[in-house]
Amino acid sequence: MAETKESAPDFTKVSDENIKNFNRDEQKKEDKKWGYDLYPERRNETYKTTLKNIFMGKEGTENIDKFKCEQNVWKCINKSPMVKLMMGALKSSGCAIDIRRHISCEACDYSVSGGYDPMLNQIVVCQNVAKNEGLVQGVLTHEMIHMFDYCNNDLDFKNIDHLACTEIRAANLTHCSFMSAMIQGDASIFRIKKAHQNCVKTKALCSVLAVRKVTAEEALAAIDRVFPKCYNDLEPIGRRIRRNSTDMHRAYLEAPYYGYDV
């Protein structure tokens, strides 16, 4: 039998491929750790649709969803007292918003409706989740509070205490009312006093856990550490917004008294 001569393996090529695969895996782990896996288009990846969701009508209309999302963003910027107030506060702080640069409608994981990317200083509105004007208004106001905190404070989103604080402020100013606290199970007619605080803590906890790979105990500890100071910081809105009230309009009308250009 003739002896065949085997060529030596190209260890350099194998090594390069392994390094690339390793780096790709490590990047995915890092993205998941900091919540970027929830926003695939943030890192030039294509949102992956599924046949099940296409058949259910939830996916397959990405271009239409994007167009409708951008329409809703435009309506909110021109009509919503809260969004206009936040944009004025950001402008007065030296961080004016260019809607073409700082707001992006994208397909996201269904567990989130929006987000703030501090690396790009950009708000993400999840076009496949926030599908009406009311939801888009909530996302814009919530994320603009994070943008305001990033603009005005030495905010480090990798510091869990900093993250907990800005999530507390966003929940406190834009999310929690007695009705939402009731829905979450944080309030009843027998325990109204701390219902709002409990609602804020619950919302902040969910937000921290959505974007950071930490335990619930670690997130709660951070929230408790910063809660008194951050809960009482009402800038730039100046009040906690109650549902079905005139609070949004009153906050908008009062903004110039606090130096905000609206």
mmCIF file of C-alpha atoms in Angstrom:
data_model
loop_
_atom_site.group_PDB
_atom_site.id
_atom_site.type_symbol
_atom_site.label_atom_id
_atom_site.label_comp_id
_atom_site.label_asym_id
_atom_site.label_seq_id
_atom_site.Cartn_x
_atom_site.Cartn_y
_atom_site.Cartn_z
ATOM 1 C CA MET A 1 0.000 0.000 0.000
ATOM 2 C CA ALA A 2 1.356 3.317 -0.979
ATOM 3 C CA GLU A 3 1.943 5.705 1.876
ATOM 4 C CA THR A 4 0.091 8.976 1.487
ATOM 5 C CA LYS A 5 1.663 12.186 2.621
ATOM 6 C CA GLU A 6 -0.659 14.275 4.759
ATOM 7 C CA SER A 7 -0.271 18.006 4.607
ATOM 8 C CA ALA A 8 0.385 19.749 7.908
ATOM 9 C CA PRO A 9 -2.628 21.581 9.321
ATOM 10 C CA ASP A 10 -2.627 25.343 9.041
ATOM 11 C CA PHE A 11 -2.542 26.197 12.728
ATOM 12 C CA THR A 12 -2.457 29.913 11.981
ATOM 13 C CA LYS A 13 -5.756 29.742 10.086
ATOM 14 C CA VAL A 14 -7.393 27.592 12.743
ATOM 15 C CA SER A 15 -6.159 29.918 15.441
ATOM 16 C CA ASP A 16 -7.514 33.007 13.684
ATOM 17 C CA GLU A 17 -10.924 31.389 13.200
ATOM 18 C CA ASN A 18 -11.029 30.277 16.822
ATOM 19 C CA ILE A 19 -10.115 33.756 17.982
ATOM 20 C CA LYS A 20 -12.867 35.298 15.847
ATOM 21 C CA ASN A 21 -15.438 32.814 17.160
ATOM 22 C CA PHE A 22 -14.260 33.382 20.726
ATOM 23 C CA ASN A 23 -14.435 37.154 20.350
ATOM 24 C CA ARG A 24 -17.905 36.894 18.818
ATOM 25 C CA ASP A 25 -19.119 34.712 21.691
ATOM 26 C CA GLU A 26 -17.565 37.038 24.249
ATOM 27 C CA GLN A 27 -19.207 40.055 22.612
ATOM 28 C CA LYS A 28 -22.593 38.325 22.754
ATOM 29 C CA LYS A 29 -22.047 37.608 26.460
ATOM 30 C CA GLU A 30 -21.044 41.232 27.042
ATOM 31 C CA ASP A 31 -24.070 42.519 25.107
ATOM 32 C CA LYS A 32 -26.366 40.299 27.178
ATOM 33 C CA LYS A 33 -24.701 41.464 30.385
ATOM 34 C CA TRP A 34 -25.460 45.101 29.590
ATOM 35 C CA GLY A 35 -28.821 44.590 27.861
ATOM 36 C CA TYR A 36 -27.746 45.241 24.270
ATOM 37 C CA ASP A 37 -29.052 41.832 23.194
ATOM 38 C CA LEU A 38 -32.562 43.281 23.593
ATOM 39 C CA TYR A 39 -31.822 45.775 20.818
ATOM 40 C CA PRO A 40 -30.250 43.759 17.968
ATOM 41 C CA GLU A 41 -30.168 46.669 15.519
ATOM 42 C CA ARG A 42 -27.954 48.622 17.934
ATOM 43 C CA ARG A 43 -24.938 46.635 16.775
ATOM 44 C CA ASN A 44 -25.757 46.348 13.067
ATOM 45 C CA GLU A 45 -27.532 43.018 13.439
ATOM 46 C CA THR A 46 -30.771 42.176 11.659
ATOM 47 C CA TYR A 47 -33.832 41.503 13.796
ATOM 48 C CA LYS A 48 -34.694 37.827 13.328
ATOM 49 C CA THR A 49 -38.347 37.168 12.630
ATOM 50 C CA THR A 50 -40.029 33.820 13.274
ATOM 51 C CA LEU A 51 -42.651 32.035 11.199
ATOM 52 C CA LYS A 52 -44.895 31.767 14.239
ATOM 53 C CA ASN A 53 -44.913 35.532 14.790
ATOM 54 C CA ILE A 54 -45.371 36.193 11.069
ATOM 55 C CA PHE A 55 -48.440 33.933 10.986
ATOM 56 C CA MET A 56 -49.762 35.659 14.119
ATOM 57 C CA GLY A 57 -49.349 39.044 12.423
ATOM 58 C CA LYS A 58 -46.774 40.266 14.942
ATOM 59 C CA GLU A 59 -43.901 40.345 12.443
ATOM 60 C CA GLY A 60 -43.292 40.699 8.737
ATOM 61 C CA THR A 61 -44.371 44.350 8.626
ATOM 62 C CA GLU A 62 -41.133 45.928 9.853
ATOM 63 C CA ASN A 63 -41.089 48.744 7.276
ATOM 64 C CA ILE A 64 -44.701 49.676 8.007
ATOM 65 C CA ASP A 65 -44.057 49.509 11.765
ATOM 66 C CA LYS A 66 -41.066 51.808 11.395
ATOM 67 C CA PHE A 67 -43.054 54.349 9.380
ATOM 68 C CA LYS A 68 -45.921 54.365 11.903
ATOM 69 C CA CYS A 69 -43.478 54.613 14.796
ATOM 70 C CA GLU A 70 -41.759 57.635 13.256
ATOM 71 C CA GLN A 71 -45.167 59.247 12.681
ATOM 72 C CA ASN A 72 -46.048 58.747 16.351
ATOM 73 C CA VAL A 73 -42.692 60.165 17.444
ATOM 74 C CA TRP A 74 -43.328 63.261 15.334
ATOM 75 C CA LYS A 75 -46.837 63.683 16.797
ATOM 76 C CA CYS A 76 -45.531 63.386 20.366
ATOM 77 C CA ILE A 77 -42.756 65.898 19.780
ATOM 78 C CA ASN A 78 -45.268 68.420 18.503
ATOM 79 C CA LYS A 79 -48.262 67.680 20.756
ATOM 80 C CA SER A 80 -47.248 65.997 24.028
ATOM 81 C CA PRO A 81 -46.724 68.433 26.952
ATOM 82 C CA MET A 82 -44.396 65.953 28.673
ATOM 83 C CA VAL A 83 -42.224 65.315 25.637
ATOM 84 C CA LYS A 84 -42.058 69.032 24.837
ATOM 85 C CA LEU A 85 -41.118 69.784 28.460
ATOM 86 C CA MET A 86 -38.332 67.191 28.430
ATOM 87 C CA MET A 87 -36.982 68.451 25.108
ATOM 88 C CA GLY A 88 -36.971 72.006 26.488
ATOM 89 C CA ALA A 89 -35.183 70.881 29.650
ATOM 90 C CA LEU A 90 -32.555 69.043 27.594
ATOM 91 C CA LYS A 91 -32.058 72.078 25.358
ATOM 92 C CA SER A 92 -31.648 74.372 28.373
ATOM 93 C CA SER A 93 -29.092 71.921 29.779
ATOM 94 C CA GLY A 94 -26.988 72.091 26.614
ATOM 95 C CA CYS A 95 -28.153 68.743 25.251
ATOM 96 C CA ALA A 96 -30.686 69.697 22.581
ATOM 97 C CA ILE A 97 -32.322 66.781 20.761
ATOM 98 C CA ASP A 98 -32.010 66.336 17.011
ATOM 99 C CA ILE A 99 -34.797 63.859 16.289
ATOM 100 C CA ARG A 100 -32.964 62.437 13.263
ATOM 101 C CA ARG A 101 -29.849 61.795 15.345
ATOM 102 C CA HIS A 102 -31.089 61.074 18.856
ATOM 103 C CA ILE A 103 -34.299 59.057 18.338
ATOM 104 C CA SER A 104 -34.466 55.755 16.469
ATOM 105 C CA CYS A 105 -37.410 53.428 15.800
ATOM 106 C CA GLU A 106 -36.201 49.822 15.800
ATOM 107 C CA ALA A 107 -37.416 46.250 16.243
ATOM 108 C CA CYS A 108 -36.584 45.000 19.735
ATOM 109 C CA ASP A 109 -37.071 42.059 22.017
ATOM 110 C CA TYR A 110 -40.718 41.911 23.114
ATOM 111 C CA SER A 111 -39.736 42.303 26.778
ATOM 112 C CA VAL A 112 -38.924 46.008 26.301
ATOM 113 C CA SER A 113 -40.746 48.952 24.716
ATOM 114 C CA GLY A 114 -37.802 51.307 24.492
ATOM 115 C CA GLY A 115 -34.352 52.109 25.774
ATOM 116 C CA TYR A 116 -31.573 54.651 26.080
ATOM 117 C CA ASP A 117 -28.157 53.918 24.586
ATOM 118 C CA PRO A 118 -25.602 56.117 26.418
ATOM 119 C CA MET A 119 -22.788 55.049 24.102
ATOM 120 C CA LEU A 120 -24.586 56.609 21.129
ATOM 121 C CA ASN A 121 -26.652 59.074 23.208
ATOM 122 C CA GLN A 122 -29.726 57.785 21.444
ATOM 123 C CA ILE A 123 -33.273 56.846 22.450
ATOM 124 C CA VAL A 124 -34.688 53.626 21.006
ATOM 125 C CA VAL A 125 -38.441 53.345 20.473
ATOM 126 C CA CYS A 126 -39.378 49.707 19.938
ATOM 127 C CA GLN A 127 -41.559 49.872 16.832
ATOM 128 C CA ASN A 128 -42.862 46.317 17.296
ATOM 129 C CA VAL A 129 -43.991 46.946 20.893
ATOM 130 C CA ALA A 130 -44.860 50.654 21.278
ATOM 131 C CA LYS A 131 -47.445 50.732 18.508
ATOM 132 C CA ASN A 132 -49.619 53.693 19.443
ATOM 133 C CA GLU A 133 -49.098 57.352 20.245
ATOM 134 C CA GLY A 134 -49.728 56.918 23.970
ATOM 135 C CA LEU A 135 -47.098 54.210 24.345
ATOM 136 C CA VAL A 136 -44.588 56.182 22.287
ATOM 137 C CA GLN A 137 -45.184 59.222 24.507
ATOM 138 C CA GLY A 138 -44.444 57.107 27.573
ATOM 139 C CA VAL A 139 -41.269 55.681 26.049
ATOM 140 C CA LEU A 140 -39.969 59.082 24.931
ATOM 141 C CA THR A 141 -40.609 60.740 28.293
ATOM 142 C CA HIS A 142 -39.125 57.836 30.249
ATOM 143 C CA GLU A 143 -35.980 57.625 28.136
ATOM 144 C CA MET A 144 -35.560 61.414 27.997
ATOM 145 C CA ILE A 145 -35.284 61.370 31.789
ATOM 146 C CA HIS A 146 -32.325 58.995 31.413
ATOM 147 C CA MET A 147 -30.889 61.317 28.759
ATOM 148 C CA PHE A 148 -31.427 64.308 31.080
ATOM 149 C CA ASP A 149 -29.642 62.521 33.930
ATOM 150 C CA TYR A 150 -26.770 61.571 31.625
ATOM 151 C CA CYS A 151 -26.513 65.181 30.410
ATOM 152 C CA ASN A 152 -26.628 66.860 33.820
ATOM 153 C CA ASN A 153 -24.890 64.381 36.111
ATOM 154 C CA ASP A 154 -21.774 62.259 36.096
ATOM 155 C CA LEU A 155 -23.919 59.213 35.340
ATOM 156 C CA ASP A 156 -22.229 55.854 34.814
ATOM 157 C CA PHE A 157 -24.714 53.273 33.534
ATOM 158 C CA LYS A 158 -22.293 50.471 34.456
ATOM 159 C CA ASN A 159 -22.587 51.524 38.094
ATOM 160 C CA ILE A 160 -25.650 49.712 39.411
ATOM 161 C CA ASP A 161 -26.404 52.456 41.953
ATOM 162 C CA HIS A 162 -26.421 55.078 39.187
ATOM 163 C CA LEU A 163 -28.635 52.865 37.030
ATOM 164 C CA ALA A 164 -31.026 52.229 39.925
ATOM 165 C CA CYS A 165 -31.286 55.968 40.599
ATOM 166 C CA THR A 166 -32.195 56.985 37.060
ATOM 167 C CA GLU A 167 -34.703 54.113 36.810
ATOM 168 C CA ILE A 168 -36.290 55.234 40.091
ATOM 169 C CA ARG A 169 -36.590 58.780 38.753
ATOM 170 C CA ALA A 170 -38.101 57.657 35.446
ATOM 171 C CA ALA A 171 -40.663 55.423 37.166
ATOM 172 C CA ASN A 172 -41.452 58.083 39.753
ATOM 173 C CA LEU A 173 -42.042 60.880 37.255
ATOM 174 C CA THR A 174 -43.687 59.089 34.347
ATOM 175 C CA HIS A 175 -45.034 55.665 35.239
ATOM 176 C CA CYS A 176 -46.576 55.169 38.644
ATOM 177 C CA SER A 177 -50.044 56.266 39.650
ATOM 178 C CA PHE A 178 -52.459 54.692 42.133
ATOM 179 C CA MET A 179 -54.117 52.795 39.270
ATOM 180 C CA SER A 180 -50.847 51.366 37.931
ATOM 181 C CA ALA A 181 -49.849 50.457 41.484
ATOM 182 C CA MET A 182 -53.147 48.582 41.871
ATOM 183 C CA ILE A 183 -52.529 46.702 38.626
ATOM 184 C CA GLN A 184 -49.023 45.723 39.763
ATOM 185 C CA GLY A 185 -50.361 44.610 43.148
ATOM 186 C CA ASP A 186 -48.474 47.304 45.059
ATOM 187 C CA ALA A 187 -51.548 49.118 46.379
ATOM 188 C CA SER A 188 -55.007 48.661 47.783
ATOM 189 C CA ILE A 189 -57.481 50.965 49.489
ATOM 190 C CA PHE A 190 -56.025 49.718 52.800
ATOM 191 C CA ARG A 191 -52.407 50.660 52.054
ATOM 192 C CA ILE A 192 -52.384 53.811 49.998
ATOM 193 C CA LYS A 193 -49.601 55.608 51.878
ATOM 194 C CA LYS A 194 -46.649 53.742 50.387
ATOM 195 C CA ALA A 195 -48.378 52.502 47.253
ATOM 196 C CA HIS A 196 -46.588 54.947 44.971
ATOM 197 C CA GLN A 197 -43.173 54.177 46.472
ATOM 198 C CA ASN A 198 -43.744 50.445 46.107
ATOM 199 C CA CYS A 199 -44.862 50.910 42.506
ATOM 200 C CA VAL A 200 -41.700 52.909 41.759
ATOM 201 C CA LYS A 201 -39.510 50.235 43.338
ATOM 202 C CA THR A 202 -41.252 47.465 41.384
ATOM 203 C CA LYS A 203 -40.917 49.310 38.084
ATOM 204 C CA ALA A 204 -37.280 50.230 38.759
ATOM 205 C CA LEU A 205 -36.490 46.624 39.688
ATOM 206 C CA CYS A 206 -37.971 45.316 36.428
ATOM 207 C CA SER A 207 -36.025 47.905 34.435
ATOM 208 C CA VAL A 208 -32.704 47.127 36.118
ATOM 209 C CA LEU A 209 -33.160 43.369 35.699
ATOM 210 C CA ALA A 210 -34.081 43.824 32.022
ATOM 211 C CA VAL A 211 -30.785 45.492 31.139
ATOM 212 C CA ARG A 212 -28.287 44.097 33.657
ATOM 213 C CA LYS A 213 -27.261 40.548 34.406
ATOM 214 C CA VAL A 214 -27.629 40.798 38.182
ATOM 215 C CA THR A 215 -29.753 39.001 40.740
ATOM 216 C CA ALA A 216 -32.994 40.455 42.059
ATOM 217 C CA GLU A 217 -31.337 40.744 45.473
ATOM 218 C CA GLU A 218 -28.461 42.818 44.044
ATOM 219 C CA ALA A 219 -30.860 45.062 42.145
ATOM 220 C CA LEU A 220 -33.102 45.573 45.193
ATOM 221 C CA ALA A 221 -30.106 46.379 47.379
ATOM 222 C CA ALA A 222 -29.014 49.083 44.934
ATOM 223 C CA ILE A 223 -32.553 50.495 44.741
ATOM 224 C CA ASP A 224 -32.817 50.655 48.543
ATOM 225 C CA ARG A 225 -29.416 52.361 48.848
ATOM 226 C CA VAL A 226 -30.337 55.285 46.607
ATOM 227 C CA PHE A 227 -34.118 55.401 46.940
ATOM 228 C CA PRO A 228 -34.660 58.318 49.382
ATOM 229 C CA LYS A 229 -32.513 60.770 47.429
ATOM 230 C CA CYS A 230 -33.578 59.690 43.933
ATOM 231 C CA TYR A 231 -37.287 59.392 44.763
ATOM 232 C CA ASN A 232 -37.354 62.985 46.013
ATOM 233 C CA ASP A 233 -35.540 64.373 42.954
ATOM 234 C CA LEU A 234 -38.348 65.618 40.695
ATOM 235 C CA GLU A 235 -36.266 67.487 38.099
ATOM 236 C CA PRO A 236 -37.100 68.586 35.471
ATOM 237 C CA ILE A 237 -40.856 67.863 35.645
ATOM 238 C CA GLY A 238 -41.283 69.189 39.169
ATOM 239 C CA ARG A 239 -44.183 66.939 40.171
ATOM 240 C CA ARG A 240 -45.376 63.353 40.100
ATOM 241 C CA ILE A 241 -47.866 62.968 37.284
ATOM 242 C CA ARG A 242 -51.266 61.593 38.288
ATOM 243 C CA ARG A 243 -53.373 59.685 35.794
ATOM 244 C CA ASN A 244 -56.401 61.484 34.306
ATOM 245 C CA SER A 245 -55.304 64.826 35.751
ATOM 246 C CA THR A 246 -54.059 68.165 34.421
ATOM 247 C CA ASP A 247 -50.594 67.540 35.886
ATOM 248 C CA MET A 248 -48.888 67.158 32.497
ATOM 249 C CA HIS A 249 -50.175 70.498 31.247
ATOM 250 C CA ARG A 250 -49.427 72.235 34.555
ATOM 251 C CA ALA A 251 -45.861 70.925 34.558
ATOM 252 C CA TYR A 252 -45.392 72.130 30.983
ATOM 253 C CA LEU A 253 -46.755 75.617 31.765
ATOM 254 C CA GLU A 254 -44.577 75.903 34.875
ATOM 255 C CA ALA A 255 -41.349 74.834 33.129
ATOM 256 C CA PRO A 256 -40.224 78.393 32.190
ATOM 257 C CA TYR A 257 -40.298 79.361 35.884
ATOM 258 C CA TYR A 258 -37.552 76.805 36.458
ATOM 259 C CA GLY A 259 -35.404 78.013 33.579
ATOM 260 C CA TYR A 260 -36.451 75.484 30.953
ATOM 261 C CA ASP A 261 -36.954 76.718 27.402
ATOM 262 C CA VAL A 262 -40.243 75.227 26.207
#
